[in-house]
Amino acid sequence: EVQLIQSGAEVKKPGESLKISCKASGYSFTTYWIGWVRQMPGKGLEWMGIIYPGDSDTRYSPSFLGQVTISADKSVSTIYLQWSSLKASDTAMYYCARHGVHTANSWFDPWGQGTRVIVTS
Amino acid sequence: EVVLTQSPGTLSLSPGERATLSCRASQSVSLSFLAWYQQRPDQPPRLLIFGASSRAPGIPDRFSGSGSGTDFTLTISRLEAEDFGVYYCQQYLHSPFSFGQGTKLEIK
């Protein structure tokens, strides 16, 4: 069974750094694109970016380029989403999701359970 | 960036009724690279439809997708209580692979 297990909820202060994770299992980690989706409180889904763990090729939405960093560690089948300096507006639920087939032009399936990030002073 | 506009914003229907949800793209999504997801409260999204009309494994046949180019439709033939939630379309042809703003399907 393909599973994506995300790290737990975080409460941080503005200006702090943060790295959340998504551990994959049940498939060949290096051969599927996998990415991150943001959902701000009460709002819709926003595509942030994707990574191909095989060679770490990464694509970002222009809205998130320079704001976050997506990375992967093949040795532990895990991808990460990282902020160097959090803002209150980063408060959201973050989902990881794998692409359905072996190409970047593909739907998301399955999804992780979500990681809630709260940034408050 | 491709903008997906979903309508209506909210749909109020009763169990047993038919639901028709629309997703319109600002430019052509050729090859039908469009998916539909369902999100229930406090749950992650779940894939329903990919390739505009192919049901994901385990999805009941009361869900169907259609359309091409810039106009796509998700139809739920006979609503059940578990179908209520928010539905999103997503195009995966042009990066960034944008989502629509969602249609909330609520019990009347």
mmCIF file with all atom_site columns, C-alpha atoms in Angstrom:
data_model
loop_
_atom_site.group_PDB
_atom_site.id
_atom_site.type_symbol
_atom_site.label_atom_id
_atom_site.label_alt_id
_atom_site.label_comp_id
_atom_site.label_asym_id
_atom_site.label_entity_id
_atom_site.label_seq_id
_atom_site.pdbx_PDB_ins_code
_atom_site.Cartn_x
_atom_site.Cartn_y
_atom_site.Cartn_z
_atom_site.occupancy
_atom_site.B_iso_or_equiv
_atom_site.pdbx_formal_charge
_atom_site.auth_seq_id
_atom_site.auth_comp_id
_atom_site.auth_asym_id
_atom_site.auth_atom_id
_atom_site.pdbx_PDB_model_num
ATOM 1   C CA . GLU A 1 1   ? 0.000   0.000  0.000   1.00 0.00 ? 1   GLU A CA 1
ATOM 2   C CA . VAL A 1 2   ? 1.315   3.434  -0.947  1.00 0.00 ? 2   VAL A CA 1
ATOM 3   C CA . GLN A 1 3   ? 1.461   5.683  2.125   1.00 0.00 ? 3   GLN A CA 1
ATOM 4   C CA . LEU A 1 4   ? 2.598   9.227  2.794   1.00 0.00 ? 4   LEU A CA 1
ATOM 5   C CA . ILE A 1 5   ? 3.086   10.011 6.474   1.00 0.00 ? 5   ILE A CA 1
ATOM 6   C CA . GLN A 1 6   ? 3.657   13.636 7.386   1.00 0.00 ? 6   GLN A CA 1
ATOM 7   C CA . SER A 1 7   ? 5.306   15.127 10.444  1.00 0.00 ? 7   SER A CA 1
ATOM 8   C CA . GLY A 1 8   ? 3.240   16.567 13.257  1.00 0.00 ? 8   GLY A CA 1
ATOM 9   C CA . ALA A 1 9   ? 1.715   19.979 13.828  1.00 0.00 ? 9   ALA A CA 1
ATOM 10  C CA . GLU A 1 10  ? 3.999   22.929 14.468  1.00 0.00 ? 10  GLU A CA 1
ATOM 11  C CA . VAL A 1 11  ? 3.535   26.205 16.340  1.00 0.00 ? 11  VAL A CA 1
ATOM 12  C CA . LYS A 1 12  ? 6.249   28.722 15.547  1.00 0.00 ? 12  LYS A CA 1
ATOM 13  C CA . LYS A 1 13  ? 6.984   32.424 15.891  1.00 0.00 ? 13  LYS A CA 1
ATOM 14  C CA . PRO A 1 14  ? 7.423   34.849 12.987  1.00 0.00 ? 14  PRO A CA 1
ATOM 15  C CA . GLY A 1 15  ? 11.015  34.858 11.781  1.00 0.00 ? 15  GLY A CA 1
ATOM 16  C CA . GLU A 1 16  ? 11.717  31.288 12.894  1.00 0.00 ? 16  GLU A CA 1
ATOM 17  C CA . SER A 1 17  ? 12.783  28.554 10.513  1.00 0.00 ? 17  SER A CA 1
ATOM 18  C CA . LEU A 1 18  ? 10.892  25.315 9.944   1.00 0.00 ? 18  LEU A CA 1
ATOM 19  C CA . LYS A 1 19  ? 11.268  22.050 8.040   1.00 0.00 ? 19  LYS A CA 1
ATOM 20  C CA . ILE A 1 20  ? 8.328   19.661 7.752   1.00 0.00 ? 20  ILE A CA 1
ATOM 21  C CA . SER A 1 21  ? 8.532   16.181 6.301   1.00 0.00 ? 21  SER A CA 1
ATOM 22  C CA . CYS A 1 22  ? 6.624   13.584 4.319   1.00 0.00 ? 22  CYS A CA 1
ATOM 23  C CA . LYS A 1 23  ? 7.816   9.971  4.461   1.00 0.00 ? 23  LYS A CA 1
ATOM 24  C CA . ALA A 1 24  ? 6.823   7.718  1.591   1.00 0.00 ? 24  ALA A CA 1
ATOM 25  C CA . SER A 1 25  ? 6.443   3.957  1.593   1.00 0.00 ? 25  SER A CA 1
ATOM 26  C CA . GLY A 1 26  ? 4.993   1.179  -0.509  1.00 0.00 ? 26  GLY A CA 1
ATOM 27  C CA . TYR A 1 27  ? 6.473   2.186  -3.865  1.00 0.00 ? 27  TYR A CA 1
ATOM 28  C CA . SER A 1 28  ? 9.723   3.091  -5.623  1.00 0.00 ? 28  SER A CA 1
ATOM 29  C CA . PHE A 1 29  ? 10.397  6.499  -4.067  1.00 0.00 ? 29  PHE A CA 1
ATOM 30  C CA . THR A 1 30  ? 12.834  7.706  -6.727  1.00 0.00 ? 30  THR A CA 1
ATOM 31  C CA . THR A 1 31  ? 10.570  7.181  -9.741  1.00 0.00 ? 31  THR A CA 1
ATOM 32  C CA . TYR A 1 32  ? 7.502   9.297  -8.967  1.00 0.00 ? 32  TYR A CA 1
ATOM 33  C CA . TRP A 1 33  ? 7.156   13.072 -8.707  1.00 0.00 ? 33  TRP A CA 1
ATOM 34  C CA . ILE A 1 34  ? 5.840   14.184 -5.318  1.00 0.00 ? 34  ILE A CA 1
ATOM 35  C CA . GLY A 1 35  ? 4.901   17.619 -4.119  1.00 0.00 ? 35  GLY A CA 1
ATOM 36  C CA . TRP A 1 36  ? 3.301   20.028 -1.680  1.00 0.00 ? 36  TRP A CA 1
ATOM 37  C CA . VAL A 1 37  ? -0.088  21.744 -1.560  1.00 0.00 ? 37  VAL A CA 1
ATOM 38  C CA . ARG A 1 38  ? -1.057  24.582 0.775   1.00 0.00 ? 38  ARG A CA 1
ATOM 39  C CA . GLN A 1 39  ? -4.513  25.121 2.248   1.00 0.00 ? 39  GLN A CA 1
ATOM 40  C CA . MET A 1 40  ? -4.913  28.298 4.251   1.00 0.00 ? 40  MET A CA 1
ATOM 41  C CA . PRO A 1 41  ? -7.640  28.331 6.913   1.00 0.00 ? 41  PRO A CA 1
ATOM 42  C CA . GLY A 1 42  ? -11.064 28.122 5.283   1.00 0.00 ? 42  GLY A CA 1
ATOM 43  C CA . LYS A 1 43  ? -9.587  28.418 1.799   1.00 0.00 ? 43  LYS A CA 1
ATOM 44  C CA . GLY A 1 44  ? -8.896  26.273 -1.253  1.00 0.00 ? 44  GLY A CA 1
ATOM 45  C CA . LEU A 1 45  ? -5.943  24.243 -2.460  1.00 0.00 ? 45  LEU A CA 1
ATOM 46  C CA . GLU A 1 46  ? -2.775  25.886 -3.806  1.00 0.00 ? 46  GLU A CA 1
ATOM 47  C CA . TRP A 1 47  ? -0.125  23.967 -5.772  1.00 0.00 ? 47  TRP A CA 1
ATOM 48  C CA . MET A 1 48  ? 3.274   24.873 -4.340  1.00 0.00 ? 48  MET A CA 1
ATOM 49  C CA . GLY A 1 49  ? 5.724   22.683 -6.217  1.00 0.00 ? 49  GLY A CA 1
ATOM 50  C CA . ILE A 1 50  ? 6.995   19.196 -6.925  1.00 0.00 ? 50  ILE A CA 1
ATOM 51  C CA . ILE A 1 51  ? 10.249  17.258 -6.793  1.00 0.00 ? 51  ILE A CA 1
ATOM 52  C CA . TYR A 1 52  ? 11.544  14.171 -8.577  1.00 0.00 ? 52  TYR A CA 1
ATOM 53  C CA . PRO A 1 53  ? 13.524  12.355 -5.873  1.00 0.00 ? 53  PRO A CA 1
ATOM 54  C CA . GLY A 1 54  ? 15.556  10.423 -8.438  1.00 0.00 ? 54  GLY A CA 1
ATOM 55  C CA . ASP A 1 55  ? 17.569  13.507 -9.397  1.00 0.00 ? 55  ASP A CA 1
ATOM 56  C CA . SER A 1 56  ? 16.038  16.229 -7.180  1.00 0.00 ? 56  SER A CA 1
ATOM 57  C CA . ASP A 1 57  ? 14.649  18.092 -10.209 1.00 0.00 ? 57  ASP A CA 1
ATOM 58  C CA . THR A 1 58  ? 12.276  20.611 -8.619  1.00 0.00 ? 58  THR A CA 1
ATOM 59  C CA . ARG A 1 59  ? 9.535   22.838 -10.014 1.00 0.00 ? 59  ARG A CA 1
ATOM 60  C CA . TYR A 1 60  ? 7.936   25.654 -8.065  1.00 0.00 ? 60  TYR A CA 1
ATOM 61  C CA . SER A 1 61  ? 4.825   27.708 -8.532  1.00 0.00 ? 61  SER A CA 1
ATOM 62  C CA . PRO A 1 62  ? 5.877   31.342 -9.135  1.00 0.00 ? 62  PRO A CA 1
ATOM 63  C CA . SER A 1 63  ? 3.827   32.207 -6.041  1.00 0.00 ? 63  SER A CA 1
ATOM 64  C CA . PHE A 1 64  ? 6.112   30.116 -3.840  1.00 0.00 ? 64  PHE A CA 1
ATOM 65  C CA . LEU A 1 65  ? 9.480   30.379 -5.621  1.00 0.00 ? 65  LEU A CA 1
ATOM 66  C CA . GLY A 1 66  ? 11.968  31.931 -3.207  1.00 0.00 ? 66  GLY A CA 1
ATOM 67  C CA . GLN A 1 67  ? 9.543   31.584 -0.294  1.00 0.00 ? 67  GLN A CA 1
ATOM 68  C CA . VAL A 1 68  ? 10.054  27.879 0.446   1.00 0.00 ? 68  VAL A CA 1
ATOM 69  C CA . THR A 1 69  ? 12.482  25.106 -0.409  1.00 0.00 ? 69  THR A CA 1
ATOM 70  C CA . ILE A 1 70  ? 11.450  21.604 -1.429  1.00 0.00 ? 70  ILE A CA 1
ATOM 71  C CA . SER A 1 71  ? 14.026  18.846 -1.011  1.00 0.00 ? 71  SER A CA 1
ATOM 72  C CA . ALA A 1 72  ? 14.273  15.072 -0.872  1.00 0.00 ? 72  ALA A CA 1
ATOM 73  C CA . ASP A 1 73  ? 16.414  12.488 0.926   1.00 0.00 ? 73  ASP A CA 1
ATOM 74  C CA . LYS A 1 74  ? 16.449  9.203  -0.981  1.00 0.00 ? 74  LYS A CA 1
ATOM 75  C CA . SER A 1 75  ? 18.094  7.359  1.908   1.00 0.00 ? 75  SER A CA 1
ATOM 76  C CA . VAL A 1 76  ? 14.969  7.738  4.048   1.00 0.00 ? 76  VAL A CA 1
ATOM 77  C CA . SER A 1 77  ? 12.333  8.078  1.289   1.00 0.00 ? 77  SER A CA 1
ATOM 78  C CA . THR A 1 78  ? 11.316  11.484 2.588   1.00 0.00 ? 78  THR A CA 1
ATOM 79  C CA . ILE A 1 79  ? 10.618  14.880 1.103   1.00 0.00 ? 79  ILE A CA 1
ATOM 80  C CA . TYR A 1 80  ? 10.742  18.154 2.963   1.00 0.00 ? 80  TYR A CA 1
ATOM 81  C CA . LEU A 1 81  ? 9.247   21.627 2.853   1.00 0.00 ? 81  LEU A CA 1
ATOM 82  C CA . GLN A 1 82  ? 11.395  24.290 4.458   1.00 0.00 ? 82  GLN A CA 1
ATOM 83  C CA . TRP A 1 83  ? 11.066  27.942 5.436   1.00 0.00 ? 83  TRP A CA 1
ATOM 84  C CA . SER A 1 84  ? 14.002  30.115 6.492   1.00 0.00 ? 84  SER A CA 1
ATOM 85  C CA . SER A 1 85  ? 11.895  32.869 8.035   1.00 0.00 ? 85  SER A CA 1
ATOM 86  C CA . LEU A 1 86  ? 8.234   32.195 8.745   1.00 0.00 ? 86  LEU A CA 1
ATOM 87  C CA . LYS A 1 87  ? 5.493   34.792 8.446   1.00 0.00 ? 87  LYS A CA 1
ATOM 88  C CA . ALA A 1 88  ? 2.048   34.801 9.992   1.00 0.00 ? 88  ALA A CA 1
ATOM 89  C CA . SER A 1 89  ? 0.664   34.327 6.481   1.00 0.00 ? 89  SER A CA 1
ATOM 90  C CA . ASP A 1 90  ? 2.371   30.894 6.335   1.00 0.00 ? 90  ASP A CA 1
ATOM 91  C CA . THR A 1 91  ? -0.251  29.636 8.784   1.00 0.00 ? 91  THR A CA 1
ATOM 92  C CA . ALA A 1 92  ? -1.953  26.811 6.897   1.00 0.00 ? 92  ALA A CA 1
ATOM 93  C CA . MET A 1 93  ? -2.383  23.096 6.445   1.00 0.00 ? 93  MET A CA 1
ATOM 94  C CA . TYR A 1 94  ? 0.274   21.621 4.183   1.00 0.00 ? 94  TYR A CA 1
ATOM 95  C CA . TYR A 1 95  ? -0.316  18.392 2.292   1.00 0.00 ? 95  TYR A CA 1
ATOM 96  C CA . CYS A 1 96  ? 2.196   16.261 0.469   1.00 0.00 ? 96  CYS A CA 1
ATOM 97  C CA . ALA A 1 97  ? 0.889   14.235 -2.444  1.00 0.00 ? 97  ALA A CA 1
ATOM 98  C CA . ARG A 1 98  ? 2.433   11.871 -4.941  1.00 0.00 ? 98  ARG A CA 1
ATOM 99  C CA . HIS A 1 99  ? 1.817   11.948 -8.659  1.00 0.00 ? 99  HIS A CA 1
ATOM 100 C CA . GLY A 1 100 ? -0.339  9.158  -9.983  1.00 0.00 ? 100 GLY A CA 1
ATOM 101 C CA . VAL A 1 101 ? 2.024   7.985  -12.708 1.00 0.00 ? 101 VAL A CA 1
ATOM 102 C CA . HIS A 1 102 ? 5.697   8.349  -13.605 1.00 0.00 ? 102 HIS A CA 1
ATOM 103 C CA . THR A 1 103 ? 5.459   11.787 -15.186 1.00 0.00 ? 103 THR A CA 1
ATOM 104 C CA . ALA A 1 104 ? 5.278   15.357 -13.918 1.00 0.00 ? 104 ALA A CA 1
ATOM 105 C CA . ASN A 1 105 ? 2.078   15.868 -15.942 1.00 0.00 ? 105 ASN A CA 1
ATOM 106 C CA . SER A 1 106 ? -0.071  13.796 -13.643 1.00 0.00 ? 106 SER A CA 1
ATOM 107 C CA . TRP A 1 107 ? -2.725  14.013 -10.965 1.00 0.00 ? 107 TRP A CA 1
ATOM 108 C CA . PHE A 1 108 ? -2.082  13.730 -7.214  1.00 0.00 ? 108 PHE A CA 1
ATOM 109 C CA . ASP A 1 109 ? -2.796  10.358 -5.641  1.00 0.00 ? 109 ASP A CA 1
ATOM 110 C CA . PRO A 1 110 ? -2.379  9.526  -2.811  1.00 0.00 ? 110 PRO A CA 1
ATOM 111 C CA . TRP A 1 111 ? -2.192  12.411 -0.337  1.00 0.00 ? 111 TRP A CA 1
ATOM 112 C CA . GLY A 1 112 ? -0.608  12.647 3.092   1.00 0.00 ? 112 GLY A CA 1
ATOM 113 C CA . GLN A 1 113 ? -2.710  13.395 6.141   1.00 0.00 ? 113 GLN A CA 1
ATOM 114 C CA . GLY A 1 114 ? -1.548  17.006 6.340   1.00 0.00 ? 114 GLY A CA 1
ATOM 115 C CA . THR A 1 115 ? 0.709   19.028 8.636   1.00 0.00 ? 115 THR A CA 1
ATOM 116 C CA . ARG A 1 116 ? -0.792  22.040 10.358  1.00 0.00 ? 116 ARG A CA 1
ATOM 117 C CA . VAL A 1 117 ? 1.580   24.988 10.716  1.00 0.00 ? 117 VAL A CA 1
ATOM 118 C CA . ILE A 1 118 ? 0.621   27.890 12.962  1.00 0.00 ? 118 ILE A CA 1
ATOM 119 C CA . VAL A 1 119 ? 2.786   30.986 12.995  1.00 0.00 ? 119 VAL A CA 1
ATOM 120 C CA . THR A 1 120 ? 1.935   33.342 15.820  1.00 0.00 ? 120 THR A CA 1
ATOM 121 C CA . SER A 1 121 ? 3.757   35.789 18.051  1.00 0.00 ? 121 SER A CA 1
ATOM 122 C CA . GLU B 2 1   ? -0.732  30.444 -15.362 1.00 0.00 ? 1   GLU B CA 1
ATOM 123 C CA . VAL B 2 2   ? -3.962  28.591 -16.120 1.00 0.00 ? 2   VAL B CA 1
ATOM 124 C CA . VAL B 2 3   ? -6.867  29.879 -14.035 1.00 0.00 ? 3   VAL B CA 1
ATOM 125 C CA . LEU B 2 4   ? -9.630  27.384 -13.279 1.00 0.00 ? 4   LEU B CA 1
ATOM 126 C CA . THR B 2 5   ? -13.027 28.829 -12.387 1.00 0.00 ? 5   THR B CA 1
ATOM 127 C CA . GLN B 2 6   ? -15.500 26.509 -10.705 1.00 0.00 ? 6   GLN B CA 1
ATOM 128 C CA . SER B 2 7   ? -19.233 27.058 -10.544 1.00 0.00 ? 7   SER B CA 1
ATOM 129 C CA . PRO B 2 8   ? -21.406 27.271 -8.653  1.00 0.00 ? 8   PRO B CA 1
ATOM 130 C CA . GLY B 2 9   ? -19.582 28.320 -5.496  1.00 0.00 ? 9   GLY B CA 1
ATOM 131 C CA . THR B 2 10  ? -22.105 26.453 -3.372  1.00 0.00 ? 10  THR B CA 1
ATOM 132 C CA . LEU B 2 11  ? -24.617 23.801 -4.390  1.00 0.00 ? 11  LEU B CA 1
ATOM 133 C CA . SER B 2 12  ? -27.455 22.862 -2.007  1.00 0.00 ? 12  SER B CA 1
ATOM 134 C CA . LEU B 2 13  ? -29.080 19.559 -2.870  1.00 0.00 ? 13  LEU B CA 1
ATOM 135 C CA . SER B 2 14  ? -30.882 16.674 -1.195  1.00 0.00 ? 14  SER B CA 1
ATOM 136 C CA . PRO B 2 15  ? -29.774 13.018 -1.077  1.00 0.00 ? 15  PRO B CA 1
ATOM 137 C CA . GLY B 2 16  ? -30.906 11.224 -4.224  1.00 0.00 ? 16  GLY B CA 1
ATOM 138 C CA . GLU B 2 17  ? -30.648 14.326 -6.414  1.00 0.00 ? 17  GLU B CA 1
ATOM 139 C CA . ARG B 2 18  ? -28.210 14.841 -9.285  1.00 0.00 ? 18  ARG B CA 1
ATOM 140 C CA . ALA B 2 19  ? -25.277 17.238 -8.895  1.00 0.00 ? 19  ALA B CA 1
ATOM 141 C CA . THR B 2 20  ? -23.542 18.978 -11.785 1.00 0.00 ? 20  THR B CA 1
ATOM 142 C CA . LEU B 2 21  ? -20.309 20.855 -11.072 1.00 0.00 ? 21  LEU B CA 1
ATOM 143 C CA . SER B 2 22  ? -18.487 22.952 -13.644 1.00 0.00 ? 22  SER B CA 1
ATOM 144 C CA . CYS B 2 23  ? -14.810 23.803 -14.128 1.00 0.00 ? 23  CYS B CA 1
ATOM 145 C CA . ARG B 2 24  ? -13.766 26.306 -16.816 1.00 0.00 ? 24  ARG B CA 1
ATOM 146 C CA . ALA B 2 25  ? -10.119 26.888 -17.770 1.00 0.00 ? 25  ALA B CA 1
ATOM 147 C CA . SER B 2 26  ? -8.629  30.193 -18.949 1.00 0.00 ? 26  SER B CA 1
ATOM 148 C CA . GLN B 2 27  ? -6.811  28.327 -21.721 1.00 0.00 ? 27  GLN B CA 1
ATOM 149 C CA . SER B 2 28  ? -7.190  24.947 -23.313 1.00 0.00 ? 28  SER B CA 1
ATOM 150 C CA . VAL B 2 29  ? -6.296  21.930 -21.198 1.00 0.00 ? 29  VAL B CA 1
ATOM 151 C CA . SER B 2 30  ? -5.534  19.646 -24.100 1.00 0.00 ? 30  SER B CA 1
ATOM 152 C CA . LEU B 2 31  ? -5.041  15.898 -23.693 1.00 0.00 ? 31  LEU B CA 1
ATOM 153 C CA . SER B 2 32  ? -7.760  16.215 -21.000 1.00 0.00 ? 32  SER B CA 1
ATOM 154 C CA . PHE B 2 33  ? -5.142  16.653 -18.294 1.00 0.00 ? 33  PHE B CA 1
ATOM 155 C CA . LEU B 2 34  ? -7.769  17.470 -15.679 1.00 0.00 ? 34  LEU B CA 1
ATOM 156 C CA . ALA B 2 35  ? -8.569  15.854 -12.328 1.00 0.00 ? 35  ALA B CA 1
ATOM 157 C CA . TRP B 2 36  ? -11.328 16.173 -9.751  1.00 0.00 ? 36  TRP B CA 1
ATOM 158 C CA . TYR B 2 37  ? -10.902 15.774 -5.981  1.00 0.00 ? 37  TYR B CA 1
ATOM 159 C CA . GLN B 2 38  ? -13.313 15.558 -3.065  1.00 0.00 ? 38  GLN B CA 1
ATOM 160 C CA . GLN B 2 39  ? -12.443 16.999 0.329   1.00 0.00 ? 39  GLN B CA 1
ATOM 161 C CA . ARG B 2 40  ? -14.535 16.220 3.367   1.00 0.00 ? 40  ARG B CA 1
ATOM 162 C CA . PRO B 2 41  ? -14.149 18.355 6.518   1.00 0.00 ? 41  PRO B CA 1
ATOM 163 C CA . ASP B 2 42  ? -10.850 17.823 8.310   1.00 0.00 ? 42  ASP B CA 1
ATOM 164 C CA . GLN B 2 43  ? -9.649  15.310 5.745   1.00 0.00 ? 43  GLN B CA 1
ATOM 165 C CA . PRO B 2 44  ? -7.098  15.477 2.934   1.00 0.00 ? 44  PRO B CA 1
ATOM 166 C CA . PRO B 2 45  ? -8.408  15.652 -0.626  1.00 0.00 ? 45  PRO B CA 1
ATOM 167 C CA . ARG B 2 46  ? -9.224  12.372 -2.375  1.00 0.00 ? 46  ARG B CA 1
ATOM 168 C CA . LEU B 2 47  ? -8.814  11.749 -6.091  1.00 0.00 ? 47  LEU B CA 1
ATOM 169 C CA . LEU B 2 48  ? -12.101 11.041 -7.870  1.00 0.00 ? 48  LEU B CA 1
ATOM 170 C CA . ILE B 2 49  ? -11.432 11.525 -11.587 1.00 0.00 ? 49  ILE B CA 1
ATOM 171 C CA . PHE B 2 50  ? -8.288  11.832 -13.729 1.00 0.00 ? 50  PHE B CA 1
ATOM 172 C CA . GLY B 2 51  ? -7.894  12.371 -17.444 1.00 0.00 ? 51  GLY B CA 1
ATOM 173 C CA . ALA B 2 52  ? -11.179 14.323 -17.298 1.00 0.00 ? 52  ALA B CA 1
ATOM 174 C CA . SER B 2 53  ? -13.311 11.161 -17.340 1.00 0.00 ? 53  SER B CA 1
ATOM 175 C CA . SER B 2 54  ? -11.484 8.184  -15.783 1.00 0.00 ? 54  SER B CA 1
ATOM 176 C CA . ARG B 2 55  ? -12.647 7.162  -12.319 1.00 0.00 ? 55  ARG B CA 1
ATOM 177 C CA . ALA B 2 56  ? -9.949  6.490  -9.744  1.00 0.00 ? 56  ALA B CA 1
ATOM 178 C CA . PRO B 2 57  ? -9.903  2.991  -8.221  1.00 0.00 ? 57  PRO B CA 1
ATOM 179 C CA . GLY B 2 58  ? -12.616 2.500  -5.612  1.00 0.00 ? 58  GLY B CA 1
ATOM 180 C CA . ILE B 2 59  ? -14.693 5.495  -6.701  1.00 0.00 ? 59  ILE B CA 1
ATOM 181 C CA . PRO B 2 60  ? -18.392 4.638  -7.133  1.00 0.00 ? 60  PRO B CA 1
ATOM 182 C CA . ASP B 2 61  ? -19.846 4.782  -10.645 1.00 0.00 ? 61  ASP B CA 1
ATOM 183 C CA . ARG B 2 62  ? -22.309 7.492  -9.621  1.00 0.00 ? 62  ARG B CA 1
ATOM 184 C CA . PHE B 2 63  ? -19.339 9.862  -10.123 1.00 0.00 ? 63  PHE B CA 1
ATOM 185 C CA . SER B 2 64  ? -18.564 10.740 -13.723 1.00 0.00 ? 64  SER B CA 1
ATOM 186 C CA . GLY B 2 65  ? -16.414 13.330 -15.458 1.00 0.00 ? 65  GLY B CA 1
ATOM 187 C CA . SER B 2 66  ? -16.709 14.820 -18.911 1.00 0.00 ? 66  SER B CA 1
ATOM 188 C CA . GLY B 2 67  ? -15.503 17.684 -21.058 1.00 0.00 ? 67  GLY B CA 1
ATOM 189 C CA . SER B 2 68  ? -12.498 18.815 -23.043 1.00 0.00 ? 68  SER B CA 1
ATOM 190 C CA . GLY B 2 69  ? -10.617 21.943 -24.021 1.00 0.00 ? 69  GLY B CA 1
ATOM 191 C CA . THR B 2 70  ? -11.723 24.610 -21.572 1.00 0.00 ? 70  THR B CA 1
ATOM 192 C CA . ASP B 2 71  ? -14.995 23.213 -20.177 1.00 0.00 ? 71  ASP B CA 1
ATOM 193 C CA . PHE B 2 72  ? -15.217 20.260 -17.819 1.00 0.00 ? 72  PHE B CA 1
ATOM 194 C CA . THR B 2 73  ? -18.012 18.790 -15.710 1.00 0.00 ? 73  THR B CA 1
ATOM 195 C CA . LEU B 2 74  ? -18.248 16.481 -12.708 1.00 0.00 ? 74  LEU B CA 1
ATOM 196 C CA . THR B 2 75  ? -21.619 14.779 -12.327 1.00 0.00 ? 75  THR B CA 1
ATOM 197 C CA . ILE B 2 76  ? -22.841 12.848 -9.305  1.00 0.00 ? 76  ILE B CA 1
ATOM 198 C CA . SER B 2 77  ? -25.886 10.935 -10.474 1.00 0.00 ? 77  SER B CA 1
ATOM 199 C CA . ARG B 2 78  ? -27.630 10.200 -7.143  1.00 0.00 ? 78  ARG B CA 1
ATOM 200 C CA . LEU B 2 79  ? -26.273 12.015 -4.124  1.00 0.00 ? 79  LEU B CA 1
ATOM 201 C CA . GLU B 2 80  ? -25.569 10.112 -0.948  1.00 0.00 ? 80  GLU B CA 1
ATOM 202 C CA . ALA B 2 81  ? -24.902 11.635 2.468   1.00 0.00 ? 81  ALA B CA 1
ATOM 203 C CA . GLU B 2 82  ? -21.177 10.851 2.223   1.00 0.00 ? 82  GLU B CA 1
ATOM 204 C CA . ASP B 2 83  ? -20.846 12.914 -0.992  1.00 0.00 ? 83  ASP B CA 1
ATOM 205 C CA . PHE B 2 84  ? -21.208 16.256 0.707   1.00 0.00 ? 84  PHE B CA 1
ATOM 206 C CA . GLY B 2 85  ? -18.041 18.315 0.958   1.00 0.00 ? 85  GLY B CA 1
ATOM 207 C CA . VAL B 2 86  ? -15.891 20.518 -1.268  1.00 0.00 ? 86  VAL B CA 1
ATOM 208 C CA . TYR B 2 87  ? -14.904 19.531 -4.797  1.00 0.00 ? 87  TYR B CA 1
ATOM 209 C CA . TYR B 2 88  ? -11.850 20.830 -6.620  1.00 0.00 ? 88  TYR B CA 1
ATOM 210 C CA . CYS B 2 89  ? -10.699 20.533 -10.205 1.00 0.00 ? 89  CYS B CA 1
ATOM 211 C CA . GLN B 2 90  ? -7.005  20.630 -11.118 1.00 0.00 ? 90  GLN B CA 1
ATOM 212 C CA . GLN B 2 91  ? -5.202  20.929 -14.436 1.00 0.00 ? 91  GLN B CA 1
ATOM 213 C CA . TYR B 2 92  ? -1.854  19.187 -14.787 1.00 0.00 ? 92  TYR B CA 1
ATOM 214 C CA . LEU B 2 93  ? -0.878  20.221 -18.300 1.00 0.00 ? 93  LEU B CA 1
ATOM 215 C CA . HIS B 2 94  ? 0.686   23.635 -17.699 1.00 0.00 ? 94  HIS B CA 1
ATOM 216 C CA . SER B 2 95  ? 2.949   24.225 -14.694 1.00 0.00 ? 95  SER B CA 1
ATOM 217 C CA . PRO B 2 96  ? 2.008   25.487 -12.104 1.00 0.00 ? 96  PRO B CA 1
ATOM 218 C CA . PHE B 2 97  ? -0.620  22.746 -11.957 1.00 0.00 ? 97  PHE B CA 1
ATOM 219 C CA . SER B 2 98  ? -3.387  24.968 -10.631 1.00 0.00 ? 98  SER B CA 1
ATOM 220 C CA . PHE B 2 99  ? -6.564  24.113 -8.740  1.00 0.00 ? 99  PHE B CA 1
ATOM 221 C CA . GLY B 2 100 ? -9.975  25.690 -9.041  1.00 0.00 ? 100 GLY B CA 1
ATOM 222 C CA . GLN B 2 101 ? -11.330 27.562 -6.039  1.00 0.00 ? 101 GLN B CA 1
ATOM 223 C CA . GLY B 2 102 ? -13.729 24.754 -5.158  1.00 0.00 ? 102 GLY B CA 1
ATOM 224 C CA . THR B 2 103 ? -17.465 24.047 -5.136  1.00 0.00 ? 103 THR B CA 1
ATOM 225 C CA . LYS B 2 104 ? -19.062 23.338 -1.790  1.00 0.00 ? 104 LYS B CA 1
ATOM 226 C CA . LEU B 2 105 ? -21.756 20.681 -2.016  1.00 0.00 ? 105 LEU B CA 1
ATOM 227 C CA . GLU B 2 106 ? -24.045 20.930 0.990   1.00 0.00 ? 106 GLU B CA 1
ATOM 228 C CA . ILE B 2 107 ? -27.129 19.155 2.240   1.00 0.00 ? 107 ILE B CA 1
ATOM 229 C CA . LYS B 2 108 ? -30.349 21.039 1.541   1.00 0.00 ? 108 LYS B CA 1
#
